[in-house]
Each structure stands twice: as structure tokens, then as C-alpha cells.
PDB file of C-alpha atoms and ligand atoms in Angstrom:
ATOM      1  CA  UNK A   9     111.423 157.709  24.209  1.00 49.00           C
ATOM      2  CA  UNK A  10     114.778 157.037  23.290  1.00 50.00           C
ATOM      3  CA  UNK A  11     118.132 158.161  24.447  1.00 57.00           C
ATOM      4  CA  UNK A  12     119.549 160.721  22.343  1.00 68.00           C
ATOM      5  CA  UNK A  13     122.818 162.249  23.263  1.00 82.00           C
ATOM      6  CA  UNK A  14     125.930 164.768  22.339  1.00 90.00           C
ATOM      7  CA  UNK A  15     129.155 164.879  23.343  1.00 91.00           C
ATOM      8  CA  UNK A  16     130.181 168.457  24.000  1.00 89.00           C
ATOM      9  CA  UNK A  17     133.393 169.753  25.073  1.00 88.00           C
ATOM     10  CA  UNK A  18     133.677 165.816  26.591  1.00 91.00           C
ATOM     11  CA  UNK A  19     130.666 166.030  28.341  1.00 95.00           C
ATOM     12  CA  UNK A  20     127.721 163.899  27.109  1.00 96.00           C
ATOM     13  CA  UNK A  21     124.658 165.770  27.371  1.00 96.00           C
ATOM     14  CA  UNK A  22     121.133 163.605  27.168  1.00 96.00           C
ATOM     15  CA  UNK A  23     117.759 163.709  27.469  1.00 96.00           C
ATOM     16  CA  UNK A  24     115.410 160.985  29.400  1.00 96.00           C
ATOM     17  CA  UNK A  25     111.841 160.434  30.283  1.00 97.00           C
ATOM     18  CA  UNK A  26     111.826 158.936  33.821  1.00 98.00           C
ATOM     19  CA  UNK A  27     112.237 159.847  37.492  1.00 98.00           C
ATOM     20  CA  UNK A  28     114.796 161.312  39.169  1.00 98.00           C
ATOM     21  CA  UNK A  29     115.076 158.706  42.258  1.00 98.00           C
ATOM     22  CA  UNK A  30     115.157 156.117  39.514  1.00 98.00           C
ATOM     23  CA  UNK A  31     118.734 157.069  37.810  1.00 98.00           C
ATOM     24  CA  UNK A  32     120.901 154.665  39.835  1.00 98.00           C
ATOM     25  CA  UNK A  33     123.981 154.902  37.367  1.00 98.00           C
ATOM     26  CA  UNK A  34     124.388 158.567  38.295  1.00 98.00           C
ATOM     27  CA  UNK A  35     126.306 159.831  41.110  1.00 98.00           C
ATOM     28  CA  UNK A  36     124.251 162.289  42.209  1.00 99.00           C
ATOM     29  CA  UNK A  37     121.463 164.101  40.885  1.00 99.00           C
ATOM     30  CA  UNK A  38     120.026 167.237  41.439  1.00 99.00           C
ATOM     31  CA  UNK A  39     116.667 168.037  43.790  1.00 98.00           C
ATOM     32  CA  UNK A  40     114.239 171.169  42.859  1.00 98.00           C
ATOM     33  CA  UNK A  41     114.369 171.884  46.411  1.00 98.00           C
ATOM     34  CA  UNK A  42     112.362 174.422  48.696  1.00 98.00           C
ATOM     35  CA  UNK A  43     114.835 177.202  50.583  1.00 98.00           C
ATOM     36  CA  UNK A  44     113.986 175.300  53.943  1.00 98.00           C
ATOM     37  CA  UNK A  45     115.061 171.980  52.575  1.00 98.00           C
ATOM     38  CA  UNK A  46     112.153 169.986  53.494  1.00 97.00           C
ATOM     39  CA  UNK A  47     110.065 167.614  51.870  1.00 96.00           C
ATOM     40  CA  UNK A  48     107.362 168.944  49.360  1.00 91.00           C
ATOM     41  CA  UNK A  49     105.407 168.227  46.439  1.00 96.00           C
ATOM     42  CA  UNK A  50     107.370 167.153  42.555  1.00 98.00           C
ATOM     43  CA  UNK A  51     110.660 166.474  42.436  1.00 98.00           C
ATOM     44  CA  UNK A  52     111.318 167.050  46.699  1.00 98.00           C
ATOM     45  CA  UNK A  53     108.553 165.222  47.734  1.00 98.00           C
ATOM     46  CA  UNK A  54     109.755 162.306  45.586  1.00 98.00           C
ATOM     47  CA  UNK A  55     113.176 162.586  46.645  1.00 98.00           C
ATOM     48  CA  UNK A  56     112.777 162.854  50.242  1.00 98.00           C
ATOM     49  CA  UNK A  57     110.208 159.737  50.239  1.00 98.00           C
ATOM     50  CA  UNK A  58     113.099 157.760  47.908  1.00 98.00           C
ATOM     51  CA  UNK A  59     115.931 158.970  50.846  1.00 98.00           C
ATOM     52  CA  UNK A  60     114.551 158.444  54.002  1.00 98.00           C
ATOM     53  CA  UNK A  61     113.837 160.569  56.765  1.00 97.00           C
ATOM     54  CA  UNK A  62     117.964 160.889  57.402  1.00 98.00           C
ATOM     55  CA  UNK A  63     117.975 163.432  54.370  1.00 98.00           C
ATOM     56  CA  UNK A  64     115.653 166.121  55.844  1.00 98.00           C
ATOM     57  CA  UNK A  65     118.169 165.788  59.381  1.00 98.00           C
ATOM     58  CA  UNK A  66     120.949 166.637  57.066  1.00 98.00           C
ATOM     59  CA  UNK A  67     118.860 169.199  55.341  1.00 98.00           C
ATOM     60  CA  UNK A  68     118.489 170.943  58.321  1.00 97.00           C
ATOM     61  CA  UNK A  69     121.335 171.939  59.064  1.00 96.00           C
ATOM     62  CA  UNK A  70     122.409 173.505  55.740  1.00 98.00           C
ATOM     63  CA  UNK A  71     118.689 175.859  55.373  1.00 98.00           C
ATOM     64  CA  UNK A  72     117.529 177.902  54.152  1.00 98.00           C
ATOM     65  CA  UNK A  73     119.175 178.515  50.814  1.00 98.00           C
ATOM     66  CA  UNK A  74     118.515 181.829  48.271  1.00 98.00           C
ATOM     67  CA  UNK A  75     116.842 180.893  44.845  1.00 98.00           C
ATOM     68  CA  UNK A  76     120.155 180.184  42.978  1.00 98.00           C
ATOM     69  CA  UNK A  77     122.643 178.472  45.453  1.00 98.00           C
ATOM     70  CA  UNK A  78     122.562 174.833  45.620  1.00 98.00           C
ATOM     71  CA  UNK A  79     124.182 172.276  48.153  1.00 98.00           C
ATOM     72  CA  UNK A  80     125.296 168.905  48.809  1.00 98.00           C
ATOM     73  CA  UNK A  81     124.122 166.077  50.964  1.00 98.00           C
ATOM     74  CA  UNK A  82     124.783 162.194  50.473  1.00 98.00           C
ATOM     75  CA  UNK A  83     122.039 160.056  49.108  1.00 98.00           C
ATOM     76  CA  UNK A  84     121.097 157.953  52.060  1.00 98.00           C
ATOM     77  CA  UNK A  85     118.445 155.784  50.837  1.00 98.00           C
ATOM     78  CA  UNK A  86     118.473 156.876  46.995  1.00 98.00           C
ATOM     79  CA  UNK A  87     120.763 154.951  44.610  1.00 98.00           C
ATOM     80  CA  UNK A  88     123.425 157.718  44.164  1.00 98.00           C
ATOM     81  CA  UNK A  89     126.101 158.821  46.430  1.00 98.00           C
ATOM     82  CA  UNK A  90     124.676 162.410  46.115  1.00 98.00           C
ATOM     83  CA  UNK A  91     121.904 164.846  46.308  1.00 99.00           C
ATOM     84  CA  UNK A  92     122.395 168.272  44.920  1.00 99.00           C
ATOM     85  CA  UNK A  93     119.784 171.104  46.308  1.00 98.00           C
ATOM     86  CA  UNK A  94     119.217 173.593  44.445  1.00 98.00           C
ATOM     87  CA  UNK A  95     116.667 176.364  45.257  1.00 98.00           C
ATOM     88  CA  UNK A  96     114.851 177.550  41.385  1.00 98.00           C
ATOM     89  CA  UNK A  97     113.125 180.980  41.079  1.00 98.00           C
ATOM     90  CA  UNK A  98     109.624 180.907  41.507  1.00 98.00           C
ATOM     91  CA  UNK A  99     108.570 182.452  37.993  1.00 98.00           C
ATOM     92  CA  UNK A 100     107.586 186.400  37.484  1.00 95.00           C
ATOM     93  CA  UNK A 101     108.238 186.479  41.683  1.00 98.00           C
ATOM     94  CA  UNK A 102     111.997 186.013  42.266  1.00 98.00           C
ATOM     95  CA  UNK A 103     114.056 187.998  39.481  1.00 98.00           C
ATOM     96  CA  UNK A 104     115.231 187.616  37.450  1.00 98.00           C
ATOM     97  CA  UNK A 105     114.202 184.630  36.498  1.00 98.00           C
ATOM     98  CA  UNK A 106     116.422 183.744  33.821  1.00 98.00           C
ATOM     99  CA  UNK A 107     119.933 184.746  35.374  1.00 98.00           C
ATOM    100  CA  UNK A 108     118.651 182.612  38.680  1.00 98.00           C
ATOM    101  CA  UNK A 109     117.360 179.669  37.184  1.00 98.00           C
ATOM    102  CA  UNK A 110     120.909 179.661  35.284  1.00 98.00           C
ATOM    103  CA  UNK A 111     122.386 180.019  38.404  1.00 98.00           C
ATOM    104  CA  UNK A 112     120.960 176.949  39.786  1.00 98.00           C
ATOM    105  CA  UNK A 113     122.489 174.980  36.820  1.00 98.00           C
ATOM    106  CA  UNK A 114     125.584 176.669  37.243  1.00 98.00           C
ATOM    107  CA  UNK A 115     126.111 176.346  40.707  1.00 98.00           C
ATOM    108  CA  UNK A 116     124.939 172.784  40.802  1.00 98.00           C
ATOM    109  CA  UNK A 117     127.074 171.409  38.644  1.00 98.00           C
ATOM    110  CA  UNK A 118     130.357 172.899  39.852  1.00 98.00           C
ATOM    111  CA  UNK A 119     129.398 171.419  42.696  1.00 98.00           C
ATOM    112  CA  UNK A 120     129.323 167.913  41.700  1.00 98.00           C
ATOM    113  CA  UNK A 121     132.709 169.360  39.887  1.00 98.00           C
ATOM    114  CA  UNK A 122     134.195 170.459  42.991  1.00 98.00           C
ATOM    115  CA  UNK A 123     133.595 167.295  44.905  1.00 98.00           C
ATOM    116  CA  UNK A 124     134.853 165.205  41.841  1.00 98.00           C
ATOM    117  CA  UNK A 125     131.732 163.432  40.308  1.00 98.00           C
ATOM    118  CA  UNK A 126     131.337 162.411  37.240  1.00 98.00           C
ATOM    119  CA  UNK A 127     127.734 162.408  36.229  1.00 98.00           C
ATOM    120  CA  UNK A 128     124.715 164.474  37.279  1.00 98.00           C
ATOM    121  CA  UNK A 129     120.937 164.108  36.514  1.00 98.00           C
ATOM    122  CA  UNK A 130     118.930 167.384  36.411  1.00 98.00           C
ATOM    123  CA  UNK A 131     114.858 167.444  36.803  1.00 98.00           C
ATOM    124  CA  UNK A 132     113.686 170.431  34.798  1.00 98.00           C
ATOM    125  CA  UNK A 133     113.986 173.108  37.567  1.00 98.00           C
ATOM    126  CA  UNK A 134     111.162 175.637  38.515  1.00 98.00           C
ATOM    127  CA  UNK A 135     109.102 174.214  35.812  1.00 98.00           C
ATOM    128  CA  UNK A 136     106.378 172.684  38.341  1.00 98.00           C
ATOM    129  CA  UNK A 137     105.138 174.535  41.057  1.00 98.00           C
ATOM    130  CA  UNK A 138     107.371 177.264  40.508  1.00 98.00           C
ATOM    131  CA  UNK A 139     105.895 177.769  37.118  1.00 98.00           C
ATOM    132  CA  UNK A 140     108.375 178.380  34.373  1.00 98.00           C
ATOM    133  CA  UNK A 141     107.435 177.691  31.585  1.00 98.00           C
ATOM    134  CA  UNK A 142     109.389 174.450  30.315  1.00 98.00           C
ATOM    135  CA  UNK A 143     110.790 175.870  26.932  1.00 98.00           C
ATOM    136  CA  UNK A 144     111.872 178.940  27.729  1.00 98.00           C
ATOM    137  CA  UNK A 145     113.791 177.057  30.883  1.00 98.00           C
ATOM    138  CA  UNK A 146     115.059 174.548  28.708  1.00 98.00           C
ATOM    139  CA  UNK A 147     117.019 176.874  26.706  1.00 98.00           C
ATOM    140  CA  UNK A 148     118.621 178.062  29.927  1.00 98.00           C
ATOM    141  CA  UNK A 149     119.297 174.726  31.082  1.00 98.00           C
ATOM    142  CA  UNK A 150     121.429 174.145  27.783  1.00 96.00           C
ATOM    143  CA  UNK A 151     122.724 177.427  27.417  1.00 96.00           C
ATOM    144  CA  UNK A 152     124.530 177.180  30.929  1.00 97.00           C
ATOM    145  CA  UNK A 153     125.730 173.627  31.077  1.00 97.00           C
ATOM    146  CA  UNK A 154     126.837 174.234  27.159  1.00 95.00           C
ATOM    147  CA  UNK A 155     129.250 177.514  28.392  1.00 95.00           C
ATOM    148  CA  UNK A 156     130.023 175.471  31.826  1.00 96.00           C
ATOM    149  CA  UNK A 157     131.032 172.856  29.647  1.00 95.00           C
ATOM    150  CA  UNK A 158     135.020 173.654  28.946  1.00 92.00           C
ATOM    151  CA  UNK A 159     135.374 174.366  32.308  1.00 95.00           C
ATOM    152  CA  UNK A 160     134.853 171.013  33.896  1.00 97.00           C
ATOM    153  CA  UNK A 161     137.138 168.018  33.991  1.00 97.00           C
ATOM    154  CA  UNK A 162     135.382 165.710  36.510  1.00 98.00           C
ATOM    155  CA  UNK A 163     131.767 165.980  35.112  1.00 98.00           C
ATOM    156  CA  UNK A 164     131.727 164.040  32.075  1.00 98.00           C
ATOM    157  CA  UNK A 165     128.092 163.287  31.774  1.00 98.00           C
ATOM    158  CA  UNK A 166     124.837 165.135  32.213  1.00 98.00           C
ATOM    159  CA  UNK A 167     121.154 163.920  32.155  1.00 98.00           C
ATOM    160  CA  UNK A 168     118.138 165.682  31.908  1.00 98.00           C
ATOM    161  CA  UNK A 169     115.251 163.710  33.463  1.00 98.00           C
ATOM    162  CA  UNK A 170     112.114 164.413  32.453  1.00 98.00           C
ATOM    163  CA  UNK A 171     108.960 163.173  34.083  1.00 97.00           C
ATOM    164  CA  UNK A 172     106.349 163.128  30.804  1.00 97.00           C
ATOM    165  CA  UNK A 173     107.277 161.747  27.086  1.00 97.00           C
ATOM    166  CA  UNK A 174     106.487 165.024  25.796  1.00 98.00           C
ATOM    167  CA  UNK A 175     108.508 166.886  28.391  1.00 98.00           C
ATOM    168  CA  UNK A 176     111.150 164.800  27.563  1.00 97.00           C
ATOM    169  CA  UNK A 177     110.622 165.438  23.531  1.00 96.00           C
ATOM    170  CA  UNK A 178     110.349 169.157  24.380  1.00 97.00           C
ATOM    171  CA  UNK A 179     114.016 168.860  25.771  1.00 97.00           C
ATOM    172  CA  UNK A 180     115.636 166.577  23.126  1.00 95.00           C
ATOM    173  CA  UNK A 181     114.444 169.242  20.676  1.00 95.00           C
ATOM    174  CA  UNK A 182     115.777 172.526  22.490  1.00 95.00           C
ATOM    175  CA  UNK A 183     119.090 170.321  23.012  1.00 94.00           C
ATOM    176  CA  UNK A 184     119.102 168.977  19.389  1.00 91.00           C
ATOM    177  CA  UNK A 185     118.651 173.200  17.765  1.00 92.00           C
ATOM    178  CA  UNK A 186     121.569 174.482  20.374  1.00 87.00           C
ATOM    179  CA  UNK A 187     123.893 171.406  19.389  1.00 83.00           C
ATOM    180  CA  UNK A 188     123.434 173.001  15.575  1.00 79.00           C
ATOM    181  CA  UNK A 189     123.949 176.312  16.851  1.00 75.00           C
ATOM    182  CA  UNK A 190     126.521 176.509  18.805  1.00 63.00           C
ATOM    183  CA  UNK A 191     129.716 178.026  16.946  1.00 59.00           C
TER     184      UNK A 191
HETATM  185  N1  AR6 B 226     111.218 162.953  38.471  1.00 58.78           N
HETATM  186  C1  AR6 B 226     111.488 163.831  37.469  1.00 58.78           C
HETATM  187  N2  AR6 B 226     110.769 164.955  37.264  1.00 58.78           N
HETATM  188  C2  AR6 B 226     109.747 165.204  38.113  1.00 58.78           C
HETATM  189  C3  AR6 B 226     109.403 164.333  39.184  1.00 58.78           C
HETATM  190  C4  AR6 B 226     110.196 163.163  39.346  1.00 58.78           C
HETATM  191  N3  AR6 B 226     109.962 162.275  40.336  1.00 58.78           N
HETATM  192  N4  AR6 B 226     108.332 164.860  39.848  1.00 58.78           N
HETATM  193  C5  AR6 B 226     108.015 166.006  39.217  1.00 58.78           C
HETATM  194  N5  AR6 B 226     108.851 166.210  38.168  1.00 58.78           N
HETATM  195  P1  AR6 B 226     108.672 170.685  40.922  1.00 58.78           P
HETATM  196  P2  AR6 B 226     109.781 173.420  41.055  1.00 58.78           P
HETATM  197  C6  AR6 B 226     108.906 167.347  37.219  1.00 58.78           C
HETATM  198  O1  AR6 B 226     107.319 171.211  41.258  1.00 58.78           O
HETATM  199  O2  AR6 B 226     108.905 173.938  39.971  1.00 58.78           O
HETATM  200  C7  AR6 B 226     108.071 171.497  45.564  1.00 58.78           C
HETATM  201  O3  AR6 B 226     106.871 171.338  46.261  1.00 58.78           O
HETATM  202  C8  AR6 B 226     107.675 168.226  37.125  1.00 58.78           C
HETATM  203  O4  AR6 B 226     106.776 167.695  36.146  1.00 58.78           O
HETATM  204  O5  AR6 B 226     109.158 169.481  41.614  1.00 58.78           O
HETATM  205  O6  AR6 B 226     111.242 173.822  41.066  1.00 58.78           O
HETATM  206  C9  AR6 B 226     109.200 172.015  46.419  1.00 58.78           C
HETATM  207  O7  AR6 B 226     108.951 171.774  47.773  1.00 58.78           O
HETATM  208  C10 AR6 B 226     108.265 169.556  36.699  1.00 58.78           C
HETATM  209  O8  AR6 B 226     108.416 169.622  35.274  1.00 58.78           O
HETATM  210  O9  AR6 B 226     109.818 171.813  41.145  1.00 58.78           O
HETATM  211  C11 AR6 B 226     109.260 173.482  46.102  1.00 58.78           C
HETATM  212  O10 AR6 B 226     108.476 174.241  46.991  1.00 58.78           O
HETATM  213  C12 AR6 B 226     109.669 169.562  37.314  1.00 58.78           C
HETATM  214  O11 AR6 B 226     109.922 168.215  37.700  1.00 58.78           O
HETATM  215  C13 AR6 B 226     108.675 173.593  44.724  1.00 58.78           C
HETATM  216  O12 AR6 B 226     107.874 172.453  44.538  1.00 58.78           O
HETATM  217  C14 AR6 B 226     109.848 170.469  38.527  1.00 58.78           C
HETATM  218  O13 AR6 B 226     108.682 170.438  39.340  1.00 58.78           O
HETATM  219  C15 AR6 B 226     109.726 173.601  43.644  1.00 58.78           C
HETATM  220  O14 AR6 B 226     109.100 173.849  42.414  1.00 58.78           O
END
């Protein structure tokens, strides 16, 4: 699938199929982490294999983390400087859903704002094990980087990384209808 993107606000927003430990032009992108940090299965398992065993030392000191919050470590052995964690709501369990899985977006991304990045790379949080179900948490996704969007000078691009072609088409059509709709 091809690379479709809008520039909002300044910040280009696009949609990918791929992996997340294979965006190396990104300086940091985002892990759908567990609250003690440690590897796991998706999108943590993946990452910790890609970093190294350095990242779950680091880890360990900044667990556990509330669905929501999200923190920083370097990359170690994945191509970007940075790893953001960020802990999604397990669906219908942690509530509410919605408002936390926003403020995973949120939160991770004025993070990479706050320590001056310029582009992040998002998996589709909660949407695996966690069990969201992938439209619904796609309009979230956009919704909250789309308001976060005036606020941030540093961030100037954001990719969503999605693992399977239609995943990936799912997104690029949720981000295509709130492009149209947004005033
Ligand atoms: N690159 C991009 N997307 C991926 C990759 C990858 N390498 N691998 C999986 N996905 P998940 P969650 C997609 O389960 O729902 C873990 O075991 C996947 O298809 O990684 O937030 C942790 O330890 C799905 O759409 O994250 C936690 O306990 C999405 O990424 C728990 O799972 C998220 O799937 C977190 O669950």
C-alpha cells in the first residue's frame, strides 16, 4: 500500500503498512507496552527483541506505568534515538476506554514534543491483545493527534504503522473522512 499523507496544522499525518522496529527515519516511535515494561507478545515483544536486552534494564527502572501514561527510553539497538511506552486500556476492562486510549496518544506525543523530536511512529494501540476494536480506535487515534496538532512545534511528522494491508487501508480511510471533516 501506498503512502498517503496530510499536512495538518504543519504536521504530516500518514498511514503505513510495515513494522514498527523497521521505521529507521523516525526518531522515535511509540511501543504498546505492558505496565511492567517487559517484553511480551505484538508490538513489545517485537520491540524488545529489535532493542536488546539493555531496553528491559532501562525499563525497569521507570515500571509500572497506569493505562494512559507513557515514557521515554533511548532506542539502544532499534534504529531510532527513542522508544516511547505507552501503557493502552485493555478493552471493556480499564475505563474508559476511549478517554485512556486518547490519553496514550496524547501523552505520547507531547512527550516526543517535550524532548524536541520531530517525528513519531504509532502502532495501533490496544488493538491486539488488548482488544479494541481497530476502527473505533482509529478514530481516537486521529481525533487526538488532530486537536494535539496546533499545539506542537517540534513534532512535525506522525506515522501510523500498521502491521496488515488491510489494517493499514482501515487507517488511511478513518484518516482520509476526518481530513474532510474537520472544520
Ligand atoms: N509492528 C506494527 N504493528 C504490530 C507489530 C509490529 N511489529 N506487531 C503487532 N502489531 P499488541 P496491545 C499490531 O498486542 O493490544 C503485549 O503482549 C497488532 O496487529 O502489540 O496494546 C504487551 O506485552 C495490533 O493491531 O498491543 C501487552 O501486554 C497492534 O499492533 C499487550 O500485548 C497492537 O497489538 C498490549 O496489547
Amino acid at each position: 500500500m501506498s503512502k498517503t499523507g496530510y499536512t495538518l496544522n504543519g504536521i504530516e499525518f500518514e498511514c503505513t503498512q510495515g513494522d514498527i522496529t523497521n521505521q529507521p527515519d523516525l526518531d522515535v516511535v511509540v511501543n504498546a507496552a505492558n505496565a511492567q515494561l517487559m517484553p511480551g507478545g505484538g508490538v513489545a515483544g517485537a520491540i524488545h527483541r529489535a532493542a536488546g536486552p539493555d531496553l528491559a534494564r532501562a525499563c525497569e527502572k521507570l515500571a509500572p506505568i497506569r493505562p494512559g501514561e507513557a515514557v521515554i527510553t533511548e532506542g539502544f539497538g532499534l534504529p531510532n534515538a527513542h522508544i516511547i511506552h505507552c501503557l493502552g486500556p485493555v478493552y471493556g476492562v480499564d475505563e474508559p476506554s476511549d478517554r485512556l486510549l486518547a490519553d496514550c496518544y496524547r501523552n505520547g506525543v507531547q512527550l516526543a514534543e517535550k524532548h524536541g523530536l520531530s517525528s513519531i511512529g504509532f502502532p495501533a494501540m490496544s488493538t491486539g491483545a488488548f482488544g479494541y476494536p481497530m476502527e473505533a480506535a482509529a478514530r481516537v487515534a486521529f481525533a487526538t493527534l488532530q486537536a494535539e496538532a496546533a499545539s506542537l512545534s517540534s513534532v512535525k511528522r506522525i506515522r501510523f504503522v500498521l502491521f496488515s494491508d488491510r489494517d493499514a487501508e482501515l487507517h488511511q480511510r478513518v484518516l482520509d473522512e476526518s481530513v474532510n471533516q474537520a472544520p
